[in-house]
Coordinates of C-alpha atoms in Angstrom, one line a residue:
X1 CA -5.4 25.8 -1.6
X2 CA -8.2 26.7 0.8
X3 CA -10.2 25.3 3.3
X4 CA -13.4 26.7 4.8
X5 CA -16.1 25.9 6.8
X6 CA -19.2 25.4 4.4
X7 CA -23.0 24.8 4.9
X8 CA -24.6 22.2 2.8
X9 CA -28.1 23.4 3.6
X10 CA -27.8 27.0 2.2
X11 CA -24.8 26.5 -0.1
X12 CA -25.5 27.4 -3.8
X13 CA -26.7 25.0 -6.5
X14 CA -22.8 24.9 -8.5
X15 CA -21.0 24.1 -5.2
X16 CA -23.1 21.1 -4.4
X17 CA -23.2 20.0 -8.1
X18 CA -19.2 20.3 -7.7
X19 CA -19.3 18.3 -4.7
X20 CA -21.3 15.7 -6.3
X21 CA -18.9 15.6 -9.0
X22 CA -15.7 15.2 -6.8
X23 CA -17.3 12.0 -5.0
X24 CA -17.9 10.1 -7.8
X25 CA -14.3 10.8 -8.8
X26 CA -13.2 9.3 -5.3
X27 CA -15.8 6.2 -6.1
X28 CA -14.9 6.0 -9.8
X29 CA -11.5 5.5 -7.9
X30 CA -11.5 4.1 -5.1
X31 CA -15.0 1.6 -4.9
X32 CA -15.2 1.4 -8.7
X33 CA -17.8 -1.7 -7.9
X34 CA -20.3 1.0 -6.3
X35 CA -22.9 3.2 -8.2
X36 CA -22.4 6.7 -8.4
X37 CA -24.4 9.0 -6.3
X38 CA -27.3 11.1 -7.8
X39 CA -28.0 14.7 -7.0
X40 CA -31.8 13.8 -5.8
X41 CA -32.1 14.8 -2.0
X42 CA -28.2 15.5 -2.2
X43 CA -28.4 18.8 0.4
X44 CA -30.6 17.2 2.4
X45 CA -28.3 14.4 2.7
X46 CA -25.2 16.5 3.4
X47 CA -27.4 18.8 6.1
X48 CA -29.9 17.2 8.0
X49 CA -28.9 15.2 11.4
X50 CA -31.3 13.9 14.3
X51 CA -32.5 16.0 17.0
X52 CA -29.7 16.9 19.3
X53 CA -26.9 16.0 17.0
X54 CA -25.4 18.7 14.6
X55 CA -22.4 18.4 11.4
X56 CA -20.2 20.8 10.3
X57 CA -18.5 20.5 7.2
X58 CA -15.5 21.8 5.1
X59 CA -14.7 22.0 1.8
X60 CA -10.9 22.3 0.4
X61 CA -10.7 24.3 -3.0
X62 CA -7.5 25.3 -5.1
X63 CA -7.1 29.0 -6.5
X64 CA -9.9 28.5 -9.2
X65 CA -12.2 27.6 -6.6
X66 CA -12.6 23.9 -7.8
X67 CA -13.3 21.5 -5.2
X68 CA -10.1 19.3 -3.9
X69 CA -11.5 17.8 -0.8
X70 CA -14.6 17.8 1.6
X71 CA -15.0 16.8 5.7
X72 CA -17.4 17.1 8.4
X73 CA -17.5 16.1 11.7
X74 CA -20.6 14.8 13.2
X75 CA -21.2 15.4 16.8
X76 CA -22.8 12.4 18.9
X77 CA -23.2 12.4 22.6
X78 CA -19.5 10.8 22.9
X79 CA -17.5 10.8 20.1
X80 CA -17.1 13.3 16.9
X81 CA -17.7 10.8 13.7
X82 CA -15.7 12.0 10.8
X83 CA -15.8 11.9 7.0
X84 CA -13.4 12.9 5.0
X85 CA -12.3 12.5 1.4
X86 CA -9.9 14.1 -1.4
X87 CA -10.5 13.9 -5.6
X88 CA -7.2 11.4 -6.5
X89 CA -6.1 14.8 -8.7
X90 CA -5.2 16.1 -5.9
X91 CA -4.0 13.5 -3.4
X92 CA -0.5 13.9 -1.5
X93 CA -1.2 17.8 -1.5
X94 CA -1.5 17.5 2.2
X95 CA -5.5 18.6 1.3
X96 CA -6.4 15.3 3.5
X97 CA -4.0 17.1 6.7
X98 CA -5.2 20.5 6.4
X99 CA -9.5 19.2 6.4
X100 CA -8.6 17.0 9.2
X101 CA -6.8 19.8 10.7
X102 CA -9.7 21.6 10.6
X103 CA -11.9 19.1 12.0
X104 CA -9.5 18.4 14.9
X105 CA -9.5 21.5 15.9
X106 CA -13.5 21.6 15.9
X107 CA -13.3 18.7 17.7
X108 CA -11.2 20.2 20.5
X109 CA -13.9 23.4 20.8
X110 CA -16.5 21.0 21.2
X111 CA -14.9 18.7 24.3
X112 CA -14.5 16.1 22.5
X113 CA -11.3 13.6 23.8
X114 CA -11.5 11.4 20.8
X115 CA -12.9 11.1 16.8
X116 CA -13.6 8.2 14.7
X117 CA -14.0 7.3 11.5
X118 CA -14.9 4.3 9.3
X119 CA -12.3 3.2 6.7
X120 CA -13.4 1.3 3.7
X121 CA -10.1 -1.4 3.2
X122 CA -8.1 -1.1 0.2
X123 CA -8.5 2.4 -0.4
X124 CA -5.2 5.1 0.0
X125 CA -7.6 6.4 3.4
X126 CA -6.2 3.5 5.5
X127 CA -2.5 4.5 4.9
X128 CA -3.5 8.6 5.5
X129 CA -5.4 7.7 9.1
X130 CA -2.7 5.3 10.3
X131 CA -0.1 8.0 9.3
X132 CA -2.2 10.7 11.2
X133 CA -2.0 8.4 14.6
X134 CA -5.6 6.7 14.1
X135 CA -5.6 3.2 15.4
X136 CA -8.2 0.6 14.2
X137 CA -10.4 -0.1 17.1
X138 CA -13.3 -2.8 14.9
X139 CA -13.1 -4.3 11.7
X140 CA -16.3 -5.8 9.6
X141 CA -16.7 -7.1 6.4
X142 CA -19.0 -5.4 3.8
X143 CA -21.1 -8.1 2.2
X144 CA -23.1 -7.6 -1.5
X145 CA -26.1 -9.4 -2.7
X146 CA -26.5 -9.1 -6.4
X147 CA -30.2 -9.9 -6.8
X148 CA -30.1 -10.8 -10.9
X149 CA -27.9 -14.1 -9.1
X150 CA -30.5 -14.8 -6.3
X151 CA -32.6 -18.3 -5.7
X152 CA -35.9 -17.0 -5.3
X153 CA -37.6 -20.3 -5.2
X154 CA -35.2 -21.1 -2.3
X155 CA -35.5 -17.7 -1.1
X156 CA -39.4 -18.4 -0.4
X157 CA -38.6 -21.4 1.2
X158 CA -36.3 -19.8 4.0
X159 CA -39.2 -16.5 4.5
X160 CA -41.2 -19.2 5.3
X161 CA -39.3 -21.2 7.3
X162 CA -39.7 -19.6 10.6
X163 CA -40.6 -21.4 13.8
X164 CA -44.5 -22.5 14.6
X165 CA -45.9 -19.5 17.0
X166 CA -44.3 -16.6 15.0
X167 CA -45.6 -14.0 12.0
X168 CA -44.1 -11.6 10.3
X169 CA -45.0 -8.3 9.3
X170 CA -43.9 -5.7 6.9
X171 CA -43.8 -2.4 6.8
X172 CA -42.3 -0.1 4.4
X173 CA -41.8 3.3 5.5
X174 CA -40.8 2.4 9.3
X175 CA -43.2 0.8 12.1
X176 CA -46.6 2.5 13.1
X177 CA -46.1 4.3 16.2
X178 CA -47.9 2.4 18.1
X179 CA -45.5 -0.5 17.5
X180 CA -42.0 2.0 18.5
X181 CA -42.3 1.1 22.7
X182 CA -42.3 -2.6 21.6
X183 CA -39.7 -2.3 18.8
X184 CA -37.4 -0.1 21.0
X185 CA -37.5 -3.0 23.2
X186 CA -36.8 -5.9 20.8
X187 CA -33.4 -3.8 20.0
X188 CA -33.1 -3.0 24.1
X189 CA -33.2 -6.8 24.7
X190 CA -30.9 -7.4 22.1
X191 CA -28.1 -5.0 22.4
X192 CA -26.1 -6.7 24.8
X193 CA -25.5 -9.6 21.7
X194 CA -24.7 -7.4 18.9
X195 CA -21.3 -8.1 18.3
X196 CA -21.5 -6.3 14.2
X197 CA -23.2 -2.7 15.8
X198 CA -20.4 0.1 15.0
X199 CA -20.1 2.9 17.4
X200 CA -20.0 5.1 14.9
X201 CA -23.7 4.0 13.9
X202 CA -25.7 4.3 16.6
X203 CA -28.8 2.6 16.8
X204 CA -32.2 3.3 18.2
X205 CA -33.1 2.1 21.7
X206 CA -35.8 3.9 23.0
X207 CA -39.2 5.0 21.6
X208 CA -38.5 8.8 21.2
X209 CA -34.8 8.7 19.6
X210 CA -36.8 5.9 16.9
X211 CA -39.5 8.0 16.3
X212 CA -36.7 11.0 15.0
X213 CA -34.9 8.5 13.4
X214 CA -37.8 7.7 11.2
X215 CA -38.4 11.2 10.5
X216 CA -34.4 12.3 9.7
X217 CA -34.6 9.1 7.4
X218 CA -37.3 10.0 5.4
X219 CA -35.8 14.1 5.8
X220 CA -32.7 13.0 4.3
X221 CA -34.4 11.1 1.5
X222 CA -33.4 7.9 2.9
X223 CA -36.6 5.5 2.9
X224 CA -36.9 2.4 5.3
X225 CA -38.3 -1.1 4.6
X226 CA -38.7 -3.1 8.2
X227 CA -39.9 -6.8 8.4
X228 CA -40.6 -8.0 12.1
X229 CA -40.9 -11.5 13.1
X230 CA -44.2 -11.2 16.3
X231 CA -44.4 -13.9 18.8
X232 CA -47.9 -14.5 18.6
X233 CA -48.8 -15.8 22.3
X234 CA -47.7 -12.7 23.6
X235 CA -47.7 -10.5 20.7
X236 CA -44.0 -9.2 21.4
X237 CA -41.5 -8.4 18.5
X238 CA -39.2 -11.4 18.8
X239 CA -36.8 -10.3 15.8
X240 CA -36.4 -7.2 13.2
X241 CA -34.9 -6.3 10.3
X242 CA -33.8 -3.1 8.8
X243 CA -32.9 -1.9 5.3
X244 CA -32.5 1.5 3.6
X245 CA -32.6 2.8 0.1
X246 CA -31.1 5.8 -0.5
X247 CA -32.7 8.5 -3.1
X248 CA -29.0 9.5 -3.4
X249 CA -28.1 5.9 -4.9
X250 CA -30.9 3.5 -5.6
X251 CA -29.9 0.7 -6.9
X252 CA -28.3 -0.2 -3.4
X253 CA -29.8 -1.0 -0.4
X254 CA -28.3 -0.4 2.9
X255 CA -29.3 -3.0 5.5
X256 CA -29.5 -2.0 8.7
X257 CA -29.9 -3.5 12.0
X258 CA -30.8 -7.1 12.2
X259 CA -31.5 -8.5 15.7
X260 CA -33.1 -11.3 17.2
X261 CA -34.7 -11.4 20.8
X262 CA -32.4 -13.2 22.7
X263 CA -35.1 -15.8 24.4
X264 CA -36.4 -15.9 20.7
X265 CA -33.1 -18.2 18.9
X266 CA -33.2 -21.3 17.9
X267 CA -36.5 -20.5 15.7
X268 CA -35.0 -19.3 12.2
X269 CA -36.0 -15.6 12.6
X270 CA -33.7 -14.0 11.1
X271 CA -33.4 -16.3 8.1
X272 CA -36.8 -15.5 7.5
X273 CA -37.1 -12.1 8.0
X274 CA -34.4 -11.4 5.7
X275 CA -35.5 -13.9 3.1
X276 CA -39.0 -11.9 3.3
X277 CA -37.2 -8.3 2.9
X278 CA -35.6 -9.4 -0.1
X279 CA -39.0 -10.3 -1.9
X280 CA -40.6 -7.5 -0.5
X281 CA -37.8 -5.4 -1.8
X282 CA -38.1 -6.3 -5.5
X283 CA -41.5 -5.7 -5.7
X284 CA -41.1 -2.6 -4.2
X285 CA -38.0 -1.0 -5.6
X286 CA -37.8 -2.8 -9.1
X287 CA -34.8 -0.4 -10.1
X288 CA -32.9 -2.0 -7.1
X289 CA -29.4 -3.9 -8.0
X290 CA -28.1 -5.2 -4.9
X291 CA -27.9 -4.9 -0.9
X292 CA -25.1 -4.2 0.5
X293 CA -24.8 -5.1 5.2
X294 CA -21.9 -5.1 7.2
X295 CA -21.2 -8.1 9.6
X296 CA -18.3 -8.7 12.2
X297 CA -15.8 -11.4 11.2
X298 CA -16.7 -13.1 14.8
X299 CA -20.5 -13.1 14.1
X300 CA -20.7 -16.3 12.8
X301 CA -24.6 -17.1 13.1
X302 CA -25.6 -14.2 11.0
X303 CA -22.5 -14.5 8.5
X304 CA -24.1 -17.9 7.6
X305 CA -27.4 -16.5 7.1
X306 CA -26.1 -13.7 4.3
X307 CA -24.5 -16.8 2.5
X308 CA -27.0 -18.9 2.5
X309 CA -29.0 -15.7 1.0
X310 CA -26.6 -14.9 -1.5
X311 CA -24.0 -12.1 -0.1
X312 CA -20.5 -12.5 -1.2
X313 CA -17.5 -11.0 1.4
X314 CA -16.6 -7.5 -0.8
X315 CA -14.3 -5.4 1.1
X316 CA -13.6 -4.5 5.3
X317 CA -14.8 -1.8 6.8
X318 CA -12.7 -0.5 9.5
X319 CA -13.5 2.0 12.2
X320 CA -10.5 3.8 13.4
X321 CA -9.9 6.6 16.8
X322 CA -7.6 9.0 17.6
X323 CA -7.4 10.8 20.8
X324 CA -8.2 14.4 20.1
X325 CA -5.2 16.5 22.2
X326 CA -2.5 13.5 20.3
X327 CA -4.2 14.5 16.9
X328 CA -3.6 18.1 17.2
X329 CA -0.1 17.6 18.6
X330 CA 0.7 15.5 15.5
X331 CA -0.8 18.0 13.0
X332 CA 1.5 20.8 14.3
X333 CA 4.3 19.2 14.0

């Protein structure tokens, strides 16, 4: 077995085909429920970050150069954010210690004190971090909305059941800029009450970071859909919701943030925001199957919104740390 460091954005056609290959093994596996990922905007998924933020990545091949294992470590302002998955062929090779090895030991270079990485529950991955000294720090529960089972006449009557005094607006593609200073602001306001918003997925809170996000979205061939819920007295963004689909899989959409101004509750705003992204979803992306969001167990409110859209509780997501210097010490013994 080998491990090297390996560049997504220059590597050759046959290594990311093989890389492609070995993750749907690990889904076909592991998330057998999920669809497979295609190889449109593949690279530019694997190689692209925001401005400021950079990803290196491994790969773990045997002697015939066939592909055992990938990693990469993702460098936020804070914390290194790492992925990391083995074929089930080749599980219990130690391939899982020597990537993570690897990564650790980036991870020291680069000042880091701690990594994380999310977990999906069920899978052999929570077993191999907990073994390697990770300790869950926040657990959420992945939610899926199959839309052949949803109520669309009931549907309509929740998008329009917001509050007298608000609108909503849609935008596919991301906000115009000249709504980013007020939308950066809805998620300001918000962000002390978001009890569901990993640490490992930032969000964006100022006009400039949301303006890159936007752009590394559509860069990596990820596309937003955004509803907004306006306060029409003073023409403020009282709520917002977010959802993805990926080029790389899309018949699943990723939601996103979903906030509501806190001096905005009480109003059904994000009832109706959602309710409107789902119709403005299947008229938009007729291929699309179902949505998949992520809430925390203690976020009650929004938990009763996804049922009474639909969602069903799928599997937990768990984000686990390690302290970097512990790691190391660990993987040389």
């Amino acid at each position: 077995m080998k491990v090297r460091e390996w560049d997504p954005g220059t590597a050759p056609a046959a290594e990311l085909d093989a890389v492609l290959r070995a993750l749907n093994d690990i889904v076909a596996v592991d998330v057998p429920e999920d669809p497979p990922w295609r190889e449109n905007m593949f690279r530019e998924y694997l190689a692209l970050t925001m401005p400021g933020e950079s990803r290196t990545s491994w790969l773990a091949t045997d002697d015939g150069g066939d592909v055992l294992g990938h990693a990469s470590l993702l460098s936020l302002e804070d914390i290194g954010v790492l992925e990391l998955t083995v074929v089930p062929s080749a599980r219990r090779g130690r391939v899982g210690t020597a990537l993570l090895a690897a990564v650790a030991r980036r991870a020291a270079e680069e000042g880091f004190e701690s990594v994380g990485v999310e977990v999906i529950g069920g899978t052999p991955a929570v077993k191999f971090f907990e073994a390697q000294g990770f300790e869950c720090a926040f657990i959420e529960m992945r939610n899926l909305l199959d839309l052949k089972g949803v109520d669309w006449l009931r549907l309509g009557e929740m998008a329009a059941g917001i509050g007298a005094g608000y609108r909503i607006e849609y935008y596919p593609g991301g906000p115009p800029p000249e709504l980013f200073a007020g939308y950066a602001a809805a998620k300001e306001a918000a962000r002390a009450g978001v009890i569901d918003d990993l640490a490992l997925r930032p969000s964006s809170y100022d006009s400039e970071r949301l303006a890159a996000s936007l752009r590394t979205l559509h860069a990596r061939g990820l596309k937003p859909y955004i509803v907004l819920a306006v306060h029409e007295q003073s023409e403020t963004i009282a709520g917002l919701t977010e959802v993805v689909v990926p080029a790389q899989r899309p018949t699943r959409a990723d939601q996103y943030d979903t906030i509501e101004v806190p001096t905005h509750r009480g109003y059904g705003i994000s009832r109706a925001i959602k309710a409107r992204m789902l119709f403005e979803l299947r008229a938009a992306e007729p291929g699309l199957l179902d949505v998949q969001t992520w809430n925390a167990l203690e976020n009650e409110p929004l938990l009763q919104v996804n049922a009474e859209l639909g969602f069903k509780p799928d599997r937990e997501w768990r984000e686990y740390e390690a302290d970097v210097p512990e790691l190391l010490r660990r993987l040389k013994s």
